[in-house]
Amino acid sequence: MSKYLSTRFTNLETYVPGEQPQDMLYVKLNTNESPFPPAPAVQEAISQAEIRLLNLYPDPECRLLRQKLADHYSVKIENIFLSNGSDELLNFFFMAFCDAEKPVAFPSISYGFYPVYACLYQLPYTEIPLHENFRLDPSDYCGIHKNIVIANPNAPTGRAISVAEIEEIVRTNTSHVVMIDEAYIDFGGESCLLLTKKYENLLVCQTFSKFRSLAGGRLGFAIGNPDLIADLDKMKYSTNSYNINRLTMAAAIATLESDGYYVNNSKIIQDNRAYTTSALEKLGFETIPSEANFIFTRCKTIEGGALYRALKSKGILVRHWDKPTIADWCRVTIGSREQMDMFLAKVREILEEVN
Ligand code: PMP
């Protein structure tokens, strides 16, 4: 830290992204990326159409892509906001809607960026505890008269709540904005997108990083009523008008035209999730029921940090947090069957070594 940094940021604890090691090839099951490449049409769209136009700025309004997304989800273009990864959208949510009079609440165990944004903007925030087996009780959020962010399915637990439960939260907090972060919704959960037609205080956040194999392209989006979208636009045009680059825009349009490819990949991931969960159960692991492309699991005989380190030394990366309430657990991204077999083989080796 330099002596010039504003004192506002002296105690800011930044988000620590999952490792992206460049030194050797790992079986990478630590940041919930898709193991599948983008659809062939995406690769063609980038190589042929857009590279020669990179000397020109992209369309700041992203009209073509927003219209495609609007058609895809049966909403209007003015219901769509695009962001540089959904992280940027979450940032704009905290920036636009929260302040000392409008505090924010989110689950105590959830996506680690939420408290970072709250600290960045020096907001009062409440972390609402989860219950047994990391269950989120929707009634903890009903009528609390705060802005609310909930990841559904939740990360890192993988647990989801129902659309009816979300509706109750939105309906009982109409003086505040409820953001449902659906980064992992396409792996078996039920989206609450349609509720945005009924409630003006609901924003749904999704990403192209997981189901749509485009983490490296950085694209997220919000769906909500036009006034909320205009508020997000205000943040964008005060930060970076060209937040979506040309290549990502072309890739995303081709992505939306290849939906069958991604739906099929999601089915494979869901099969591999069931396969991995049951193999781990036979090895004495306890796994939280997941509707995401990862599982949260713990071993009865080896602590989470030790398992993470042992796996890393054998070339497998998973995610572990030191936070006491979840230190026993590891989050394992569900990859291809081959990756999961390599992971399971290394887990068996480790168990033999410790027992
Ligand atoms: N929300 C949740 C719950 C996440 O886990 C993540 C990233 N892993 C994000 C949002 C951000 O994803 P991205 O910025 O790649 O869209």
CSV table of C-alpha atoms and ligand atoms in Angstrom, one decimal:
chain,number,residue,atom,x,y,z
A,1,MET,CA,0.0,0.0,0.0
A,2,SER,CA,1.4,3.5,-0.9
A,3,LYS,CA,1.1,6.5,1.4
A,4,TYR,CA,-1.1,8.0,-1.3
A,5,LEU,CA,-4.0,5.5,-1.1
A,6,SER,CA,-7.2,7.2,0.3
A,7,THR,CA,-7.8,6.3,3.9
A,8,ARG,CA,-11.2,5.1,2.8
A,9,PHE,CA,-9.5,2.0,1.4
A,10,THR,CA,-6.9,1.3,4.1
A,11,ASN,CA,-8.9,-1.6,5.6
A,12,LEU,CA,-10.6,-2.8,2.5
A,13,GLU,CA,-10.2,-6.5,2.1
A,14,THR,CA,-10.3,-7.4,-1.5
A,15,TYR,CA,-12.0,-10.4,-3.1
A,16,VAL,CA,-9.5,-13.3,-3.6
A,17,PRO,CA,-10.3,-15.0,-6.9
A,18,GLY,CA,-9.8,-18.8,-7.3
A,19,GLU,CA,-6.3,-19.7,-8.4
A,20,GLN,CA,-5.6,-19.5,-12.1
A,21,PRO,CA,-2.1,-21.1,-12.1
A,22,GLN,CA,-0.1,-20.6,-15.3
A,23,ASP,CA,2.9,-22.8,-14.2
A,24,MET,CA,1.6,-26.3,-14.9
A,25,LEU,CA,-1.5,-28.1,-16.2
A,26,TYR,CA,-4.0,-28.9,-13.4
A,27,VAL,CA,-7.3,-30.6,-13.5
A,28,LYS,CA,-9.0,-27.4,-12.8
A,29,LEU,CA,-12.1,-27.9,-10.6
A,30,ASN,CA,-11.8,-24.7,-8.6
A,31,THR,CA,-13.6,-21.8,-10.3
A,32,ASN,CA,-16.8,-23.4,-11.7
A,33,GLU,CA,-15.8,-22.9,-15.4
A,34,SER,CA,-17.3,-25.2,-18.0
A,35,PRO,CA,-15.0,-28.0,-19.2
A,36,PHE,CA,-16.5,-27.6,-22.7
A,37,PRO,CA,-15.2,-25.2,-25.3
A,38,PRO,CA,-17.5,-22.5,-26.8
A,39,ALA,CA,-19.8,-23.9,-29.6
A,40,PRO,CA,-18.2,-24.0,-33.0
A,41,ALA,CA,-20.3,-21.0,-34.2
A,42,VAL,CA,-18.6,-18.9,-31.5
A,43,GLN,CA,-15.2,-19.6,-32.7
A,44,GLU,CA,-16.2,-18.8,-36.3
A,45,ALA,CA,-17.9,-15.6,-35.3
A,46,ILE,CA,-14.8,-14.3,-33.7
A,47,SER,CA,-12.2,-15.3,-36.2
A,48,GLN,CA,-14.1,-14.1,-39.3
A,49,ALA,CA,-16.3,-11.1,-38.5
A,50,GLU,CA,-15.0,-8.9,-35.7
A,51,ILE,CA,-11.2,-8.9,-35.6
A,52,ARG,CA,-10.8,-6.5,-38.5
A,53,LEU,CA,-13.1,-4.0,-36.8
A,54,LEU,CA,-11.2,-3.8,-33.6
A,55,ASN,CA,-9.9,-0.4,-34.5
A,56,LEU,CA,-13.5,0.9,-33.9
A,57,TYR,CA,-15.2,1.2,-30.5
A,58,PRO,CA,-18.1,-1.2,-30.0
A,59,ASP,CA,-21.7,-0.1,-29.8
A,60,PRO,CA,-22.1,1.3,-26.2
A,61,GLU,CA,-25.8,0.4,-26.2
A,62,CYS,CA,-25.0,-3.2,-27.4
A,63,ARG,CA,-28.4,-3.2,-29.2
A,64,LEU,CA,-27.8,-6.3,-31.3
A,65,LEU,CA,-26.9,-8.5,-28.3
A,66,ARG,CA,-29.5,-7.0,-26.0
A,67,GLN,CA,-32.2,-7.6,-28.6
A,68,LYS,CA,-31.0,-11.3,-29.0
A,69,LEU,CA,-31.2,-11.8,-25.3
A,70,ALA,CA,-34.6,-10.1,-25.0
A,71,ASP,CA,-35.9,-12.4,-27.7
A,72,HIS,CA,-34.3,-15.4,-26.0
A,73,TYR,CA,-36.0,-14.6,-22.7
A,74,SER,CA,-39.3,-13.2,-24.1
A,75,VAL,CA,-38.7,-9.7,-22.6
A,76,LYS,CA,-38.1,-6.3,-24.2
A,77,ILE,CA,-34.7,-4.8,-25.0
A,78,GLU,CA,-35.2,-2.1,-22.3
A,79,ASN,CA,-35.4,-4.9,-19.7
A,80,ILE,CA,-31.8,-6.0,-20.4
A,81,PHE,CA,-28.5,-4.6,-19.1
A,82,LEU,CA,-25.2,-6.0,-20.0
A,83,SER,CA,-22.0,-6.1,-17.9
A,84,ASN,CA,-18.4,-7.1,-18.0
A,85,GLY,CA,-19.0,-10.3,-16.2
A,86,SER,CA,-21.8,-10.5,-13.6
A,87,ASP,CA,-19.2,-9.2,-11.1
A,88,GLU,CA,-19.5,-5.8,-12.8
A,89,LEU,CA,-23.3,-5.9,-12.5
A,90,LEU,CA,-23.1,-6.8,-8.8
A,91,ASN,CA,-20.8,-3.9,-8.4
A,92,PHE,CA,-23.3,-1.6,-10.0
A,93,PHE,CA,-26.1,-3.0,-7.9
A,94,PHE,CA,-24.2,-2.0,-4.7
A,95,MET,CA,-23.2,1.3,-6.2
A,96,ALA,CA,-26.7,2.3,-7.4
A,97,PHE,CA,-29.1,1.1,-4.8
A,98,CYS,CA,-27.4,0.9,-1.4
A,99,ASP,CA,-26.4,3.6,1.1
A,100,ALA,CA,-26.6,4.4,4.8
A,101,GLU,CA,-30.4,4.7,4.6
A,102,LYS,CA,-30.7,1.7,2.3
A,103,PRO,CA,-28.6,-1.0,3.8
A,104,VAL,CA,-28.0,-4.4,2.2
A,105,ALA,CA,-28.4,-8.0,3.4
A,106,PHE,CA,-27.2,-11.3,2.1
A,107,PRO,CA,-26.5,-14.8,3.4
A,108,SER,CA,-23.6,-15.3,5.8
A,109,ILE,CA,-22.2,-18.1,3.6
A,110,SER,CA,-22.5,-17.0,-0.1
A,111,TYR,CA,-20.5,-15.4,-2.9
A,112,GLY,CA,-17.4,-13.7,-1.4
A,113,PHE,CA,-17.7,-10.6,-3.5
A,114,TYR,CA,-20.9,-9.4,-1.7
A,115,PRO,CA,-19.2,-8.2,1.5
A,116,VAL,CA,-16.3,-6.8,-0.5
A,117,TYR,CA,-18.6,-4.5,-2.5
A,118,ALA,CA,-20.4,-3.5,0.7
A,119,CYS,CA,-17.0,-2.6,2.2
A,120,LEU,CA,-15.9,-0.8,-0.9
A,121,TYR,CA,-18.9,1.6,-0.7
A,122,GLN,CA,-18.7,1.6,3.1
A,123,LEU,CA,-22.3,0.4,3.4
A,124,PRO,CA,-24.0,-1.0,6.5
A,125,TYR,CA,-24.7,-4.7,5.7
A,126,THR,CA,-26.2,-7.7,7.4
A,127,GLU,CA,-25.0,-11.2,6.9
A,128,ILE,CA,-28.0,-13.5,7.6
A,129,PRO,CA,-27.0,-16.9,9.0
A,130,LEU,CA,-27.9,-20.1,7.1
A,131,HIS,CA,-29.5,-23.0,9.0
A,132,GLU,CA,-28.7,-26.7,9.3
A,133,ASN,CA,-26.8,-28.1,6.3
A,134,PHE,CA,-26.5,-24.6,4.9
A,135,ARG,CA,-30.2,-24.3,4.3
A,136,LEU,CA,-31.4,-20.8,3.5
A,137,ASP,CA,-34.7,-20.0,5.2
A,138,PRO,CA,-36.6,-17.5,3.0
A,139,SER,CA,-38.6,-16.2,5.9
A,140,ASP,CA,-35.4,-14.7,7.3
A,141,TYR,CA,-35.6,-12.2,4.3
A,142,CYS,CA,-39.3,-11.5,4.3
A,143,GLY,CA,-40.3,-7.9,5.2
A,144,ILE,CA,-36.8,-6.9,6.3
A,145,HIS,CA,-36.9,-3.7,4.3
A,146,LYS,CA,-33.4,-3.8,3.1
A,147,ASN,CA,-31.8,-4.3,-0.3
A,148,ILE,CA,-31.2,-8.1,-0.7
A,149,VAL,CA,-28.8,-10.2,-2.7
A,150,ILE,CA,-29.2,-13.9,-2.9
A,151,ALA,CA,-27.3,-16.3,-5.1
A,152,ASN,CA,-29.7,-19.0,-6.3
A,153,PRO,CA,-28.4,-21.7,-6.4
A,154,ASN,CA,-26.2,-20.4,-3.6
A,155,ALA,CA,-22.4,-20.6,-3.8
A,156,PRO,CA,-20.5,-22.4,-2.5
A,157,THR,CA,-23.2,-24.7,-1.2
A,158,GLY,CA,-25.1,-25.4,-4.4
A,159,ARG,CA,-28.5,-25.3,-2.6
A,160,ALA,CA,-31.4,-23.6,-4.3
A,161,ILE,CA,-34.7,-22.1,-3.2
A,162,SER,CA,-38.0,-22.1,-5.2
A,163,VAL,CA,-39.5,-19.4,-7.3
A,164,ALA,CA,-42.4,-19.2,-4.8
A,165,GLU,CA,-40.0,-18.6,-2.0
A,166,ILE,CA,-38.3,-15.9,-4.0
A,167,GLU,CA,-41.6,-14.3,-4.8
A,168,GLU,CA,-42.4,-14.0,-1.1
A,169,ILE,CA,-39.1,-12.2,-0.4
A,170,VAL,CA,-39.6,-9.8,-3.3
A,171,ARG,CA,-43.3,-9.2,-2.5
A,172,THR,CA,-42.6,-8.3,1.1
A,173,ASN,CA,-39.7,-5.9,0.4
A,174,THR,CA,-41.2,-3.6,-2.3
A,175,SER,CA,-39.4,-0.5,-0.9
A,176,HIS,CA,-36.1,-2.1,-1.7
A,177,VAL,CA,-34.4,-3.9,-4.6
A,178,VAL,CA,-34.0,-7.7,-4.5
A,179,MET,CA,-31.1,-9.0,-6.7
A,180,ILE,CA,-31.3,-12.8,-7.4
A,181,ASP,CA,-27.9,-13.9,-8.7
A,182,GLU,CA,-28.6,-16.8,-11.0
A,183,ALA,CA,-25.0,-17.5,-12.1
A,184,TYR,CA,-25.7,-21.3,-11.7
A,185,ILE,CA,-29.3,-21.5,-12.6
A,186,ASP,CA,-28.9,-23.5,-15.8
A,187,PHE,CA,-27.8,-26.7,-14.1
A,188,GLY,CA,-31.2,-27.8,-12.8
A,189,GLY,CA,-32.6,-24.8,-10.8
A,190,GLU,CA,-35.7,-22.9,-11.7
A,191,SER,CA,-35.2,-19.2,-12.8
A,192,CYS,CA,-37.3,-16.5,-11.3
A,193,LEU,CA,-37.0,-14.4,-14.4
A,194,LEU,CA,-40.7,-14.3,-15.1
A,195,LEU,CA,-41.3,-12.5,-11.8
A,196,THR,CA,-39.5,-9.4,-13.2
A,197,LYS,CA,-42.7,-8.9,-15.2
A,198,LYS,CA,-44.8,-8.7,-12.0
A,199,TYR,CA,-42.4,-6.9,-9.5
A,200,GLU,CA,-40.7,-3.7,-10.2
A,201,ASN,CA,-38.1,-4.2,-7.4
A,202,LEU,CA,-36.6,-7.5,-8.7
A,203,LEU,CA,-33.4,-7.7,-10.7
A,204,VAL,CA,-32.2,-11.1,-12.0
A,205,CYS,CA,-28.5,-11.5,-12.6
A,206,GLN,CA,-27.0,-14.1,-15.0
A,207,THR,CA,-23.7,-14.8,-16.6
A,208,PHE,CA,-22.2,-16.3,-19.7
A,209,SER,CA,-19.3,-17.7,-17.6
A,210,LYS,CA,-20.7,-21.1,-16.6
A,211,PHE,CA,-23.4,-22.7,-18.6
A,212,ARG,CA,-22.4,-20.8,-21.8
A,213,SER,CA,-18.6,-21.6,-21.6
A,214,LEU,CA,-17.5,-18.0,-21.9
A,215,ALA,CA,-15.8,-17.1,-18.6
A,216,GLY,CA,-12.8,-15.7,-20.6
A,217,GLY,CA,-15.2,-13.4,-22.6
A,218,ARG,CA,-16.5,-11.7,-19.4
A,219,LEU,CA,-20.2,-11.2,-20.0
A,220,GLY,CA,-23.0,-10.9,-17.5
A,221,PHE,CA,-26.5,-9.5,-17.8
A,222,ALA,CA,-29.5,-8.3,-15.7
A,223,ILE,CA,-33.2,-8.5,-16.4
A,224,GLY,CA,-35.5,-6.2,-14.7
A,225,ASN,CA,-38.0,-3.3,-15.2
A,226,PRO,CA,-36.8,-0.4,-17.4
A,227,ASP,CA,-36.4,2.0,-14.5
A,228,LEU,CA,-34.0,-0.3,-12.6
A,229,ILE,CA,-32.1,-0.9,-15.9
A,230,ALA,CA,-31.9,2.9,-16.4
A,231,ASP,CA,-30.4,3.2,-12.9
A,232,LEU,CA,-27.7,0.5,-13.8
A,233,ASP,CA,-27.1,2.4,-17.1
A,234,LYS,CA,-26.4,5.5,-15.0
A,235,MET,CA,-23.6,3.7,-13.2
A,236,LYS,CA,-22.2,2.2,-16.4
A,237,TYR,CA,-22.1,5.6,-18.2
A,238,SER,CA,-20.4,7.1,-15.2
A,239,THR,CA,-17.8,4.3,-15.2
A,240,ASN,CA,-17.1,2.8,-18.6
A,241,SER,CA,-19.5,3.3,-21.5
A,242,TYR,CA,-17.8,0.6,-23.6
A,243,ASN,CA,-18.0,-2.1,-21.0
A,244,ILE,CA,-18.6,-4.9,-23.5
A,245,ASN,CA,-15.9,-5.4,-26.1
A,246,ARG,CA,-16.6,-6.3,-29.8
A,247,LEU,CA,-15.2,-9.9,-29.6
A,248,THR,CA,-17.3,-10.8,-26.6
A,249,MET,CA,-20.4,-9.3,-28.2
A,250,ALA,CA,-19.9,-11.4,-31.4
A,251,ALA,CA,-19.2,-14.5,-29.3
A,252,ALA,CA,-22.3,-14.0,-27.2
A,253,ILE,CA,-24.6,-13.6,-30.2
A,254,ALA,CA,-23.3,-16.9,-31.7
A,255,THR,CA,-23.6,-18.5,-28.3
A,256,LEU,CA,-27.4,-17.7,-28.2
A,257,GLU,CA,-27.7,-19.3,-31.6
A,258,SER,CA,-26.2,-22.5,-30.3
A,259,ASP,CA,-28.5,-23.2,-27.4
A,260,GLY,CA,-28.9,-26.9,-28.0
A,261,TYR,CA,-25.1,-27.4,-27.6
A,262,TYR,CA,-25.1,-25.8,-24.2
A,263,VAL,CA,-28.3,-27.5,-23.0
A,264,ASN,CA,-26.7,-30.8,-23.9
A,265,ASN,CA,-23.5,-29.9,-22.0
A,266,SER,CA,-25.5,-29.0,-19.0
A,267,LYS,CA,-27.1,-32.5,-19.0
A,268,ILE,CA,-23.7,-34.0,-19.1
A,269,ILE,CA,-22.6,-31.9,-16.1
A,270,GLN,CA,-25.8,-32.9,-14.2
A,271,ASP,CA,-25.0,-36.6,-14.8
A,272,ASN,CA,-21.4,-36.1,-13.8
A,273,ARG,CA,-22.6,-34.3,-10.6
A,274,ALA,CA,-24.8,-37.3,-9.6
A,275,TYR,CA,-21.9,-39.7,-10.5
A,276,THR,CA,-19.3,-37.8,-8.5
A,277,THR,CA,-21.7,-37.4,-5.5
A,278,SER,CA,-22.5,-41.1,-5.3
A,279,ALA,CA,-18.8,-42.1,-5.7
A,280,LEU,CA,-17.8,-39.7,-2.9
A,281,GLU,CA,-20.6,-41.0,-0.7
A,282,LYS,CA,-19.1,-44.5,-1.0
A,283,LEU,CA,-15.8,-43.1,0.1
A,284,GLY,CA,-17.4,-41.7,3.2
A,285,PHE,CA,-17.9,-38.1,2.1
A,286,GLU,CA,-21.0,-36.0,2.9
A,287,THR,CA,-22.2,-33.8,0.1
A,288,ILE,CA,-24.8,-31.0,0.1
A,289,PRO,CA,-27.5,-31.5,-2.5
A,290,SER,CA,-26.5,-29.3,-5.4
A,291,GLU,CA,-28.4,-27.7,-8.3
A,292,ALA,CA,-25.2,-26.0,-9.6
A,293,ASN,CA,-22.1,-27.1,-11.6
A,294,PHE,CA,-20.2,-27.8,-8.4
A,295,ILE,CA,-20.6,-29.7,-5.2
A,296,PHE,CA,-19.8,-28.8,-1.6
A,297,THR,CA,-18.4,-31.8,0.1
A,298,ARG,CA,-16.5,-32.9,3.2
A,299,CYS,CA,-14.6,-36.0,4.2
A,300,LYS,CA,-15.1,-37.5,7.6
A,301,THR,CA,-11.4,-38.4,8.0
A,302,ILE,CA,-9.5,-35.5,6.4
A,303,GLU,CA,-10.0,-31.8,7.1
A,304,GLY,CA,-10.9,-29.5,4.1
A,305,GLY,CA,-7.6,-27.6,3.9
A,306,ALA,CA,-5.6,-30.8,4.1
A,307,LEU,CA,-7.6,-32.4,1.3
A,308,TYR,CA,-7.3,-29.3,-0.8
A,309,ARG,CA,-3.4,-29.3,-0.4
A,310,ALA,CA,-3.1,-33.0,-1.0
A,311,LEU,CA,-5.2,-32.8,-4.2
A,312,LYS,CA,-3.2,-29.8,-5.4
A,313,SER,CA,0.1,-31.7,-4.9
A,314,LYS,CA,-1.4,-34.4,-7.2
A,315,GLY,CA,-2.4,-31.9,-9.9
A,316,ILE,CA,-6.1,-31.4,-9.0
A,317,LEU,CA,-7.3,-27.9,-8.0
A,318,VAL,CA,-10.5,-27.5,-5.9
A,319,ARG,CA,-11.6,-24.6,-3.8
A,320,HIS,CA,-11.2,-24.3,0.0
A,321,TRP,CA,-11.9,-21.4,2.4
A,322,ASP,CA,-10.3,-21.0,5.9
A,323,LYS,CA,-13.5,-19.4,7.3
A,324,PRO,CA,-14.3,-21.5,10.4
A,325,THR,CA,-17.9,-22.3,9.5
A,326,ILE,CA,-16.9,-24.0,6.2
A,327,ALA,CA,-13.2,-25.0,6.9
A,328,ASP,CA,-14.1,-28.7,6.8
A,329,TRP,CA,-15.5,-28.4,3.3
A,330,CYS,CA,-14.2,-28.2,-0.3
A,331,ARG,CA,-16.1,-27.0,-3.3
A,332,VAL,CA,-15.5,-29.1,-6.3
A,333,THR,CA,-16.4,-27.9,-9.8
A,334,ILE,CA,-18.1,-30.6,-11.9
A,335,GLY,CA,-16.1,-31.1,-15.1
A,336,SER,CA,-16.0,-33.8,-17.8
A,337,ARG,CA,-16.3,-37.5,-16.8
A,338,GLU,CA,-12.6,-37.9,-17.4
A,339,GLN,CA,-11.8,-35.0,-15.1
A,340,MET,CA,-14.1,-36.4,-12.4
A,341,ASP,CA,-12.5,-39.9,-12.7
A,342,MET,CA,-9.1,-38.3,-12.2
A,343,PHE,CA,-10.3,-36.4,-9.2
A,344,LEU,CA,-11.9,-39.5,-7.7
A,345,ALA,CA,-8.7,-41.6,-8.3
A,346,LYS,CA,-6.6,-39.0,-6.5
A,347,VAL,CA,-9.1,-38.8,-3.6
A,348,ARG,CA,-8.8,-42.6,-3.2
A,349,GLU,CA,-5.0,-42.4,-3.2
A,350,ILE,CA,-5.1,-39.7,-0.5
A,351,LEU,CA,-7.5,-41.7,1.7
A,352,GLU,CA,-5.2,-44.7,1.4
A,353,GLU,CA,-2.3,-42.5,2.4
A,354,VAL,CA,-4.0,-41.1,5.5
A,355,ASN,CA,-5.7,-44.3,6.7
B,1,PMP,N1,-22.1,-14.8,-8.8
B,1,PMP,C1,-21.7,-15.9,-8.3
B,1,PMP,C2,-22.6,-16.6,-7.3
B,1,PMP,C3,-20.5,-16.5,-8.7
B,1,PMP,O1,-20.0,-17.6,-8.1
B,1,PMP,C4,-19.7,-15.8,-9.6
B,1,PMP,C5,-18.3,-16.2,-10.0
B,1,PMP,N2,-17.8,-17.4,-9.8
B,1,PMP,C6,-20.2,-14.6,-10.2
B,1,PMP,C7,-21.4,-14.1,-9.8
B,1,PMP,C8,-19.4,-13.8,-11.1
B,1,PMP,O2,-19.2,-14.4,-12.3
B,1,PMP,P1,-18.8,-13.7,-13.6
B,1,PMP,O3,-18.2,-12.3,-13.2
B,1,PMP,O4,-17.8,-14.5,-14.3
B,1,PMP,O5,-20.0,-13.5,-14.5
